[in-house]
Amino acid sequence: MTEGFDCDVLVIGGGPAGSTVATLLAEQGHAVTVLEKAHHPRFHIGESLLPANMPLFERLGVADQIREIGMMKPGAEFVSPWHDHTQTFHFADAWDKSMPYAYQVKRADFDHVLIRNAERKAAEVIEGCRVRDVDFLPDNGGAEVSAEHDDGRTQQWRARFVVDASGRDTFMANKFKAKHRNPDHNSSAIYAHFAGAKRNDGEAEGNITIFWFDHGWFWFIPLRDGVTSIGATVWPYYLKQRKGSLEAFFKDTIAMSPALAERLAGATMVTPVEATGNFAYSADHTHGANYLLLGDAYAFIDPVFSSGVMLAMQSGVVGAETIDTCLREPAKAARALARFDKIMRRGPKEFSWFIYRITSPNMRELFMQPRNLLRMQEALLSLLAGDIFGKTPIWPSLYAFKALYFTMGLFRLPRTIAAWRRRRRNIRPMEGLSFEDR
């Protein structure tokens, strides 16, 4: 650590992105301080992981711990009220057969494993400490960070580099007024945990299930202790219609999906219903002088493909590589930051094309009646597995899939235009939208 600094790297936030970057930088010998506003374990949504997470667990040295808390997830099931069958995709059928499963986890347990691992690797972890301000010093002089502890004490740090891993708090993007609502997507979510939900039999018990319905889609995520996470991702206009309590509204929403309601018959809600909005946003930059934005602090897209944790951890990996280069070899910093920017933008871009269209009739048909022509199904499964940063040659087949989608749209042009117009209405922001229970 350079003289005059309290740490080499100060990380804002101790979620998957922050814990990952802190662990790897500490292993490389950097003095790392993590400031986390909450105390672990704490509740968080986003319980379904991807096979691409598995190599990252091995790299961090937590694979055995995640296995102990996780429900094995071999695939994803899609249920459509416009089709008379369900469709299950198995990760073992993806292009790369080496990642045949993932896990579903309670995020309280999962995030706790990751942040304690960072602590074991010599990162200083301070919980119950909320960052209030960051001032960047001239002439590459690092940054001064001010934070407030739970007991009201204030404290300052001087760091050579700052990482914003604050998640949906988007600390830096708010500071620099760089956060923008995604004009191509807009959704809200309502969710809770249930005990006693009816699951699939055998190995399929751990599959995530996606239920489409008129106002969006539901997730059904089985967890290890018999609890199931249930959530509805809906268009803002629908949540705007709520009257009465959030719990009653959620139950009425579930009733709109007979297939889901049947699996919840006799189940008991074991957590309060919560809601969140502004599900799609991004910052207009990924980095600046002596700082990076990681994971949700940079961008968030609809969670239908469970990509959030994987993208957060992957950003932590490439972020650690970038910061190490910036601190040890400043002459190579510009190239490292350009690479970081390219990788950070790639994940949301590759997933979003499919996410923006997941509720369209043409995309539903392609998902419910898959074909492996030109290895399109294998490539799609690789995308669903999060295998988008390696060397798996899926891109020509995904381009073919997109071409098939557009061709189908041309042959069914009236329906395609109607669906496009409906979607434009659906993503309109709603003023005065409240997520408070009453």
Short mmCIF file of C-alpha atoms in Angstrom, two decimals:
data_model
loop_
_atom_site.label_atom_id
_atom_site.label_comp_id
_atom_site.label_asym_id
_atom_site.label_seq_id
_atom_site.Cartn_x
_atom_site.Cartn_y
_atom_site.Cartn_z
CA MET A 1 0.00 0.00 0.00
CA THR A 2 1.32 3.41 -0.97
CA GLU A 3 2.18 5.66 1.97
CA GLY A 4 -0.55 8.15 2.86
CA PHE A 5 -3.47 5.89 1.97
CA ASP A 6 -5.70 3.93 4.34
CA CYS A 7 -6.19 1.20 1.74
CA ASP A 8 -5.40 0.43 -1.85
CA VAL A 9 -8.99 -0.29 -2.84
CA LEU A 10 -12.20 0.70 -1.08
CA VAL A 11 -15.26 -1.31 -2.13
CA ILE A 12 -18.74 0.13 -1.64
CA GLY A 13 -21.09 -2.81 -1.04
CA GLY A 14 -20.63 -6.40 0.08
CA GLY A 15 -22.90 -8.28 -2.30
CA PRO A 16 -21.69 -10.79 -4.92
CA ALA A 17 -19.83 -8.18 -7.00
CA GLY A 18 -18.17 -6.49 -4.03
CA SER A 19 -17.23 -9.72 -2.28
CA THR A 20 -15.79 -11.19 -5.48
CA VAL A 21 -13.60 -8.21 -6.36
CA ALA A 22 -12.47 -7.85 -2.73
CA THR A 23 -11.47 -11.51 -2.47
CA LEU A 24 -9.45 -11.52 -5.67
CA LEU A 25 -7.69 -8.21 -4.98
CA ALA A 26 -6.80 -9.31 -1.44
CA GLU A 27 -5.35 -12.53 -2.86
CA GLN A 28 -3.19 -10.42 -5.15
CA GLY A 29 -1.77 -8.60 -2.15
CA HIS A 30 -3.74 -5.37 -2.23
CA ALA A 31 -5.07 -3.78 0.97
CA VAL A 32 -8.86 -3.87 0.51
CA THR A 33 -11.62 -2.37 2.66
CA VAL A 34 -15.28 -3.28 2.08
CA LEU A 35 -18.00 -0.99 3.46
CA GLU A 36 -21.42 -2.69 3.59
CA LYS A 37 -24.46 -0.75 4.79
CA ALA A 38 -26.29 -3.85 6.11
CA HIS A 39 -25.27 -6.73 8.37
CA HIS A 40 -24.94 -10.19 6.87
CA PRO A 41 -26.90 -12.37 6.63
CA ARG A 42 -29.64 -10.17 5.18
CA PHE A 43 -32.55 -10.88 2.83
CA HIS A 44 -32.07 -10.23 -0.86
CA ILE A 45 -33.93 -11.27 -3.98
CA GLY A 46 -32.20 -13.02 -6.90
CA GLU A 47 -31.94 -16.63 -5.73
CA SER A 48 -31.51 -18.48 -9.03
CA LEU A 49 -27.94 -18.91 -10.26
CA LEU A 50 -26.49 -20.00 -13.60
CA PRO A 51 -24.04 -22.77 -14.52
CA ALA A 52 -21.52 -20.07 -15.44
CA ASN A 53 -21.37 -19.23 -11.72
CA MET A 54 -19.84 -22.63 -10.95
CA PRO A 55 -16.27 -21.95 -12.22
CA LEU A 56 -16.35 -18.65 -10.32
CA PHE A 57 -17.13 -20.49 -7.07
CA GLU A 58 -14.13 -22.72 -7.67
CA ARG A 59 -11.93 -19.71 -8.35
CA LEU A 60 -13.02 -18.04 -5.10
CA GLY A 61 -12.62 -21.27 -3.11
CA VAL A 62 -16.27 -21.46 -1.96
CA ALA A 63 -17.62 -24.27 -4.15
CA ASP A 64 -18.11 -26.71 -1.24
CA GLN A 65 -19.88 -24.09 0.88
CA ILE A 66 -22.27 -23.15 -1.93
CA ARG A 67 -23.01 -26.82 -2.54
CA GLU A 68 -24.03 -27.18 1.12
CA ILE A 69 -26.57 -24.34 0.98
CA GLY A 70 -27.81 -24.78 -2.60
CA MET A 71 -30.64 -26.64 -4.29
CA MET A 72 -29.33 -28.24 -7.47
CA LYS A 73 -30.86 -26.66 -10.57
CA PRO A 74 -30.43 -28.82 -13.70
CA GLY A 75 -32.65 -26.73 -15.94
CA ALA A 76 -35.48 -24.29 -16.52
CA GLU A 77 -39.13 -25.02 -17.19
CA PHE A 78 -41.43 -22.70 -19.15
CA VAL A 79 -45.21 -22.78 -18.76
CA SER A 80 -47.43 -20.90 -21.19
CA PRO A 81 -51.21 -20.50 -20.94
CA TRP A 82 -51.24 -20.21 -24.74
CA HIS A 83 -49.81 -23.72 -25.19
CA ASP A 84 -51.06 -27.13 -24.10
CA HIS A 85 -47.68 -28.37 -22.86
CA THR A 86 -44.72 -27.28 -20.76
CA GLN A 87 -41.17 -27.03 -22.06
CA THR A 88 -38.06 -27.87 -20.04
CA PHE A 89 -34.52 -26.94 -21.05
CA HIS A 90 -31.62 -28.89 -19.50
CA PHE A 91 -28.25 -27.21 -19.13
CA ALA A 92 -26.60 -30.54 -19.88
CA ASP A 93 -27.83 -30.13 -23.47
CA ALA A 94 -26.00 -26.81 -23.97
CA TRP A 95 -23.12 -26.45 -26.41
CA ASP A 96 -20.54 -26.86 -23.65
CA LYS A 97 -21.52 -30.01 -21.70
CA SER A 98 -19.14 -29.29 -18.82
CA MET A 99 -21.62 -27.09 -16.89
CA PRO A 100 -24.74 -29.28 -16.52
CA TYR A 101 -26.30 -27.59 -13.49
CA ALA A 102 -26.42 -24.57 -11.23
CA TYR A 103 -27.91 -23.87 -7.80
CA GLN A 104 -30.85 -22.02 -6.30
CA VAL A 105 -29.86 -20.35 -3.03
CA LYS A 106 -31.22 -18.19 -0.28
CA ARG A 107 -29.34 -14.99 -0.92
CA ALA A 108 -28.96 -14.29 2.79
CA ASP A 109 -26.88 -17.47 3.10
CA PHE A 110 -25.15 -17.11 -0.26
CA ASP A 111 -24.04 -13.51 0.21
CA HIS A 112 -22.90 -14.34 3.74
CA VAL A 113 -20.62 -17.10 2.42
CA LEU A 114 -19.08 -14.73 -0.13
CA ILE A 115 -18.42 -11.82 2.20
CA ARG A 116 -16.96 -14.02 4.95
CA ASN A 117 -14.70 -15.55 2.30
CA ALA A 118 -13.44 -12.09 1.39
CA GLU A 119 -12.73 -11.52 5.08
CA ARG A 120 -10.80 -14.79 5.32
CA LYS A 121 -8.71 -13.72 2.35
CA ALA A 122 -7.61 -10.64 4.37
CA ALA A 123 -10.03 -8.02 3.05
CA GLU A 124 -11.21 -5.72 5.84
CA VAL A 125 -15.00 -5.97 5.98
CA ILE A 126 -16.95 -3.32 7.88
CA GLU A 127 -20.71 -3.89 8.09
CA GLY A 128 -23.36 -1.45 9.20
CA CYS A 129 -21.43 1.34 7.50
CA ARG A 130 -23.08 3.43 4.78
CA VAL A 131 -20.94 5.49 2.38
CA ARG A 132 -22.16 9.07 2.27
CA ASP A 133 -19.73 10.75 -0.10
CA VAL A 134 -16.70 10.17 -2.31
CA ASP A 135 -14.38 12.98 -3.38
CA PHE A 136 -11.82 12.22 -6.06
CA LEU A 137 -8.52 14.01 -5.67
CA PRO A 138 -6.67 15.72 -8.54
CA ASP A 139 -3.58 14.42 -10.29
CA ASN A 140 -4.53 10.75 -9.85
CA GLY A 141 -4.43 11.25 -6.09
CA GLY A 142 -7.07 8.63 -5.29
CA ALA A 143 -10.25 9.38 -3.36
CA GLU A 144 -11.49 10.41 0.05
CA VAL A 145 -14.49 8.38 1.19
CA SER A 146 -16.84 9.46 3.99
CA ALA A 147 -19.13 6.93 5.65
CA GLU A 148 -21.50 6.70 8.58
CA HIS A 149 -21.69 3.77 11.00
CA ASP A 150 -24.94 2.46 12.47
CA ASP A 151 -24.20 4.19 15.76
CA GLY A 152 -23.89 7.58 14.06
CA ARG A 153 -20.09 7.76 14.00
CA THR A 154 -18.57 9.13 10.83
CA GLN A 155 -15.29 7.92 9.41
CA GLN A 156 -13.10 8.79 6.44
CA TRP A 157 -10.78 6.70 4.31
CA ARG A 158 -8.26 7.68 1.67
CA ALA A 159 -8.04 5.04 -1.05
CA ARG A 160 -6.05 4.72 -4.24
CA PHE A 161 -9.03 3.21 -6.05
CA VAL A 162 -12.79 2.97 -5.39
CA VAL A 163 -15.16 0.22 -6.51
CA ASP A 164 -18.88 0.90 -6.64
CA ALA A 165 -20.56 -2.44 -5.96
CA SER A 166 -23.54 -0.83 -4.23
CA GLY A 167 -26.10 -2.73 -6.30
CA ARG A 168 -29.40 -1.03 -6.99
CA ASP A 169 -28.34 1.85 -4.73
CA THR A 170 -26.15 2.85 -7.72
CA PHE A 171 -24.04 5.18 -5.56
CA MET A 172 -21.67 6.53 -8.20
CA ALA A 173 -24.25 6.70 -10.99
CA ASN A 174 -26.47 8.79 -8.73
CA LYS A 175 -23.56 10.95 -7.61
CA PHE A 176 -22.64 11.79 -11.19
CA LYS A 177 -26.26 11.83 -12.43
CA ALA A 178 -25.27 9.08 -14.85
CA LYS A 179 -28.13 6.63 -14.17
CA HIS A 180 -30.80 6.39 -16.85
CA ARG A 181 -33.99 4.41 -17.11
CA ASN A 182 -33.74 1.83 -19.87
CA PRO A 183 -36.08 3.12 -22.61
CA ASP A 184 -36.43 -0.36 -24.10
CA HIS A 185 -37.64 -2.14 -20.98
CA ASN A 186 -39.49 -1.31 -17.80
CA SER A 187 -40.89 -3.67 -15.21
CA SER A 188 -41.71 -4.06 -11.55
CA ALA A 189 -41.69 -7.10 -9.28
CA ILE A 190 -43.76 -8.43 -6.38
CA TYR A 191 -42.43 -11.42 -4.42
CA ALA A 192 -42.50 -13.53 -1.26
CA HIS A 193 -41.43 -16.96 0.03
CA PHE A 194 -43.87 -19.86 0.43
CA ALA A 195 -43.68 -23.17 2.32
CA GLY A 196 -45.46 -26.23 1.00
CA ALA A 197 -45.49 -25.35 -2.71
CA LYS A 198 -45.87 -28.32 -5.08
CA ARG A 199 -42.58 -29.03 -6.83
CA ASN A 200 -41.60 -31.23 -9.76
CA ASP A 201 -40.58 -34.82 -9.06
CA GLY A 202 -37.06 -36.24 -8.93
CA GLU A 203 -34.10 -34.27 -10.21
CA ALA A 204 -36.47 -31.71 -11.76
CA GLU A 205 -37.45 -30.59 -8.26
CA GLY A 206 -34.74 -27.94 -8.38
CA ASN A 207 -35.67 -26.46 -11.76
CA ILE A 208 -36.74 -22.86 -11.91
CA THR A 209 -40.16 -22.50 -13.54
CA ILE A 210 -41.26 -19.48 -15.55
CA PHE A 211 -45.02 -18.95 -15.91
CA TRP A 212 -46.15 -16.46 -18.54
CA PHE A 213 -49.41 -14.59 -17.96
CA ASP A 214 -51.22 -11.58 -19.41
CA HIS A 215 -49.33 -8.93 -17.44
CA GLY A 216 -45.80 -10.39 -17.45
CA TRP A 217 -44.34 -13.55 -15.97
CA PHE A 218 -43.88 -15.39 -12.65
CA TRP A 219 -40.84 -17.11 -11.21
CA PHE A 220 -41.00 -20.29 -9.11
CA ILE A 221 -37.63 -20.96 -7.44
CA PRO A 222 -37.32 -24.02 -5.15
CA LEU A 223 -34.87 -23.57 -2.27
CA ARG A 224 -33.13 -26.21 -0.22
CA ASP A 225 -35.09 -25.98 3.04
CA GLY A 226 -38.51 -26.58 1.46
CA VAL A 227 -39.21 -22.88 0.93
CA THR A 228 -40.02 -21.65 -2.58
CA SER A 229 -39.47 -18.12 -3.85
CA ILE A 230 -42.43 -16.84 -5.85
CA GLY A 231 -42.42 -13.56 -7.70
CA ALA A 232 -44.30 -11.74 -10.44
CA THR A 233 -42.45 -9.46 -12.85
CA VAL A 234 -45.10 -7.19 -14.27
CA TRP A 235 -45.51 -4.11 -16.41
CA PRO A 236 -45.79 -0.85 -14.44
CA TYR A 237 -49.36 -0.15 -15.57
CA TYR A 238 -50.46 -3.35 -13.84
CA LEU A 239 -48.88 -2.51 -10.50
CA LYS A 240 -50.39 0.95 -10.79
CA GLN A 241 -53.84 -0.72 -10.63
CA ARG A 242 -53.24 -1.98 -7.10
CA LYS A 243 -55.83 -1.19 -4.48
CA GLY A 244 -55.64 -2.42 -0.91
CA SER A 245 -52.71 -4.30 0.60
CA LEU A 246 -49.73 -5.53 -1.36
CA GLU A 247 -50.33 -9.07 -0.03
CA ALA A 248 -53.91 -9.17 -1.28
CA PHE A 249 -52.80 -7.77 -4.64
CA PHE A 250 -50.09 -10.43 -4.92
CA LYS A 251 -52.53 -13.23 -4.16
CA ASP A 252 -54.96 -11.89 -6.76
CA THR A 253 -52.11 -11.75 -9.26
CA ILE A 254 -51.15 -15.38 -8.59
CA ALA A 255 -54.76 -16.40 -9.23
CA MET A 256 -54.36 -15.12 -12.81
CA SER A 257 -52.04 -18.08 -13.51
CA PRO A 258 -54.05 -21.27 -12.90
CA ALA A 259 -50.95 -23.43 -13.38
CA LEU A 260 -49.05 -21.52 -10.68
CA ALA A 261 -52.08 -21.28 -8.39
CA GLU A 262 -52.44 -25.07 -8.56
CA ARG A 263 -48.83 -25.51 -7.40
CA LEU A 264 -49.44 -23.10 -4.52
CA ALA A 265 -52.71 -24.67 -3.39
CA GLY A 266 -52.25 -25.35 0.33
CA ALA A 267 -48.93 -23.46 0.48
CA THR A 268 -48.27 -20.92 3.22
CA MET A 269 -46.67 -17.52 2.74
CA VAL A 270 -43.73 -17.31 5.19
CA THR A 271 -42.29 -13.87 4.42
CA PRO A 272 -43.90 -10.47 3.93
CA VAL A 273 -44.71 -9.52 0.35
CA GLU A 274 -42.26 -7.01 -1.07
CA ALA A 275 -42.19 -5.01 -4.27
CA THR A 276 -39.59 -3.14 -6.26
CA GLY A 277 -39.58 -1.16 -9.46
CA ASN A 278 -37.33 0.49 -12.03
CA PHE A 279 -36.03 -2.94 -12.93
CA ALA A 280 -34.22 -1.79 -16.07
CA TYR A 281 -31.58 0.92 -15.97
CA SER A 282 -27.94 1.57 -16.79
CA ALA A 283 -25.25 4.14 -16.16
CA ASP A 284 -23.80 6.01 -19.09
CA HIS A 285 -20.26 4.88 -18.19
CA THR A 286 -18.60 1.88 -16.53
CA HIS A 287 -15.55 3.60 -15.03
CA GLY A 288 -13.84 6.89 -14.36
CA ALA A 289 -10.63 8.24 -12.87
CA ASN A 290 -9.78 5.80 -10.07
CA TYR A 291 -13.14 4.04 -9.92
CA LEU A 292 -15.17 1.23 -11.48
CA LEU A 293 -18.88 0.37 -11.46
CA LEU A 294 -19.65 -3.33 -10.96
CA GLY A 295 -22.78 -5.45 -11.32
CA ASP A 296 -26.09 -3.73 -10.61
CA ALA A 297 -24.26 -0.50 -9.77
CA TYR A 298 -23.72 -0.22 -13.53
CA ALA A 299 -26.83 -1.81 -15.03
CA PHE A 300 -29.78 -4.04 -14.27
CA ILE A 301 -32.10 -5.81 -16.67
CA ASP A 302 -35.20 -7.95 -16.20
CA PRO A 303 -34.34 -11.08 -14.14
CA VAL A 304 -36.14 -13.61 -16.36
CA PHE A 305 -32.88 -15.40 -17.26
CA SER A 306 -31.39 -15.23 -13.72
CA SER A 307 -28.35 -13.43 -15.05
CA GLY A 308 -27.88 -10.88 -12.24
CA VAL A 309 -25.57 -12.74 -9.84
CA MET A 310 -23.48 -14.20 -12.65
CA LEU A 311 -22.97 -10.80 -14.28
CA ALA A 312 -22.15 -9.27 -10.88
CA MET A 313 -19.53 -11.90 -10.06
CA GLN A 314 -18.08 -11.82 -13.57
CA SER A 315 -17.74 -8.05 -13.28
CA GLY A 316 -15.91 -8.63 -10.00
CA VAL A 317 -13.44 -10.94 -11.72
CA VAL A 318 -12.65 -8.60 -14.61
CA GLY A 319 -12.77 -5.64 -12.23
CA ALA A 320 -10.06 -7.19 -10.04
CA GLU A 321 -7.88 -7.83 -13.08
CA THR A 322 -8.37 -4.24 -14.25
CA ILE A 323 -7.62 -2.63 -10.88
CA ASP A 324 -4.53 -4.77 -10.38
CA THR A 325 -3.21 -3.57 -13.73
CA CYS A 326 -4.09 0.07 -12.99
CA LEU A 327 -2.29 -0.01 -9.64
CA ARG A 328 0.78 -2.05 -10.61
CA GLU A 329 1.27 -1.01 -14.25
CA PRO A 330 -0.25 2.44 -14.80
CA ALA A 331 1.12 2.57 -18.34
CA LYS A 332 -1.29 -0.27 -19.25
CA ALA A 333 -4.29 1.22 -17.45
CA ALA A 334 -6.00 2.68 -20.54
CA ARG A 335 -5.99 -0.66 -22.35
CA ALA A 336 -7.20 -2.51 -19.25
CA LEU A 337 -10.04 -0.04 -18.72
CA ALA A 338 -11.10 -0.31 -22.37
CA ARG A 339 -11.26 -4.09 -22.02
CA PHE A 340 -13.25 -3.73 -18.79
CA ASP A 341 -15.74 -1.41 -20.48
CA LYS A 342 -16.23 -3.82 -23.38
CA ILE A 343 -16.87 -6.81 -21.10
CA MET A 344 -19.20 -4.88 -18.78
CA ARG A 345 -21.39 -3.77 -21.67
CA ARG A 346 -21.42 -7.18 -23.32
CA GLY A 347 -23.40 -9.07 -20.68
CA PRO A 348 -26.48 -6.81 -20.54
CA LYS A 349 -26.38 -6.42 -24.32
CA GLU A 350 -26.41 -10.15 -25.09
CA PHE A 351 -29.15 -10.99 -22.59
CA SER A 352 -31.32 -7.96 -23.26
CA TRP A 353 -32.12 -8.81 -26.89
CA PHE A 354 -33.92 -11.94 -25.69
CA ILE A 355 -35.34 -10.33 -22.54
CA TYR A 356 -36.99 -7.50 -24.48
CA ARG A 357 -38.82 -10.08 -26.58
CA ILE A 358 -39.53 -12.82 -24.04
CA THR A 359 -43.23 -11.93 -23.75
CA SER A 360 -43.82 -11.62 -27.50
CA PRO A 361 -45.94 -14.36 -29.16
CA ASN A 362 -43.20 -15.22 -31.64
CA MET A 363 -40.55 -15.69 -28.94
CA ARG A 364 -42.92 -17.76 -26.80
CA GLU A 365 -43.49 -20.09 -29.75
CA LEU A 366 -39.76 -20.50 -30.36
CA PHE A 367 -39.22 -21.32 -26.67
CA MET A 368 -42.18 -23.68 -26.44
CA GLN A 369 -41.35 -25.51 -29.69
CA PRO A 370 -37.55 -25.50 -29.83
CA ARG A 371 -35.54 -26.95 -32.70
CA ASN A 372 -31.80 -27.57 -32.87
CA LEU A 373 -31.49 -26.52 -36.50
CA LEU A 374 -27.97 -25.11 -37.00
CA ARG A 375 -27.42 -25.92 -33.30
CA MET A 376 -29.70 -23.03 -32.35
CA GLN A 377 -31.11 -24.81 -29.31
CA GLU A 378 -27.64 -25.64 -27.97
CA ALA A 379 -26.57 -22.03 -28.44
CA LEU A 380 -29.70 -20.73 -26.71
CA LEU A 381 -29.09 -23.09 -23.80
CA SER A 382 -25.52 -21.80 -23.55
CA LEU A 383 -26.88 -18.27 -23.32
CA LEU A 384 -29.34 -19.37 -20.62
CA ALA A 385 -26.41 -20.98 -18.80
CA GLY A 386 -24.48 -17.69 -18.88
CA ASP A 387 -21.77 -19.03 -21.17
CA ILE A 388 -21.19 -15.77 -23.04
CA PHE A 389 -17.70 -14.71 -21.93
CA GLY A 390 -15.68 -17.76 -22.95
CA LYS A 391 -14.70 -19.29 -26.26
CA THR A 392 -17.82 -21.43 -26.85
CA PRO A 393 -18.67 -20.71 -30.54
CA ILE A 394 -22.38 -20.01 -30.03
CA TRP A 395 -22.67 -16.71 -31.87
CA PRO A 396 -23.38 -17.85 -35.47
CA SER A 397 -26.16 -20.09 -34.17
CA LEU A 398 -27.62 -17.27 -32.06
CA TYR A 399 -27.56 -14.99 -35.12
CA ALA A 400 -29.46 -17.71 -36.98
CA PHE A 401 -31.98 -17.85 -34.13
CA LYS A 402 -32.49 -14.09 -34.37
CA ALA A 403 -32.93 -14.35 -38.13
CA LEU A 404 -35.57 -17.05 -37.61
CA TYR A 405 -37.35 -14.81 -35.10
CA PHE A 406 -37.48 -11.87 -37.53
CA THR A 407 -38.54 -14.13 -40.42
CA MET A 408 -41.39 -15.50 -38.32
CA GLY A 409 -42.38 -11.92 -37.55
CA LEU A 410 -42.57 -11.05 -41.24
CA PHE A 411 -44.76 -14.04 -42.03
CA ARG A 412 -47.08 -13.05 -39.17
CA LEU A 413 -46.82 -9.33 -39.67
CA PRO A 414 -50.22 -8.20 -38.28
CA ARG A 415 -49.63 -10.13 -35.04
CA THR A 416 -46.06 -8.86 -34.84
CA ILE A 417 -47.13 -5.22 -35.22
CA ALA A 418 -49.89 -5.66 -32.64
CA ALA A 419 -47.42 -7.19 -30.18
CA TRP A 420 -44.92 -4.37 -30.80
CA ARG A 421 -47.57 -1.72 -30.14
CA ARG A 422 -48.71 -3.51 -27.00
CA ARG A 423 -45.17 -3.67 -25.69
CA ARG A 424 -44.58 0.03 -26.31
CA ARG A 425 -47.64 0.74 -24.17
CA ASN A 426 -46.51 -1.74 -21.51
CA ILE A 427 -43.09 -0.19 -20.92
CA ARG A 428 -44.34 3.34 -20.39
CA PRO A 429 -43.24 4.67 -16.98
CA MET A 430 -46.03 5.33 -14.49
CA GLU A 431 -45.86 8.49 -12.42
CA GLY A 432 -46.64 8.10 -8.73
CA LEU A 433 -46.10 4.33 -8.74
CA SER A 434 -45.82 3.19 -5.11
CA PHE A 435 -44.22 0.06 -3.71
CA GLU A 436 -45.32 0.72 -0.14
CA ASP A 437 -47.81 -1.61 1.53
CA ARG A 438 -50.90 0.01 2.97
#
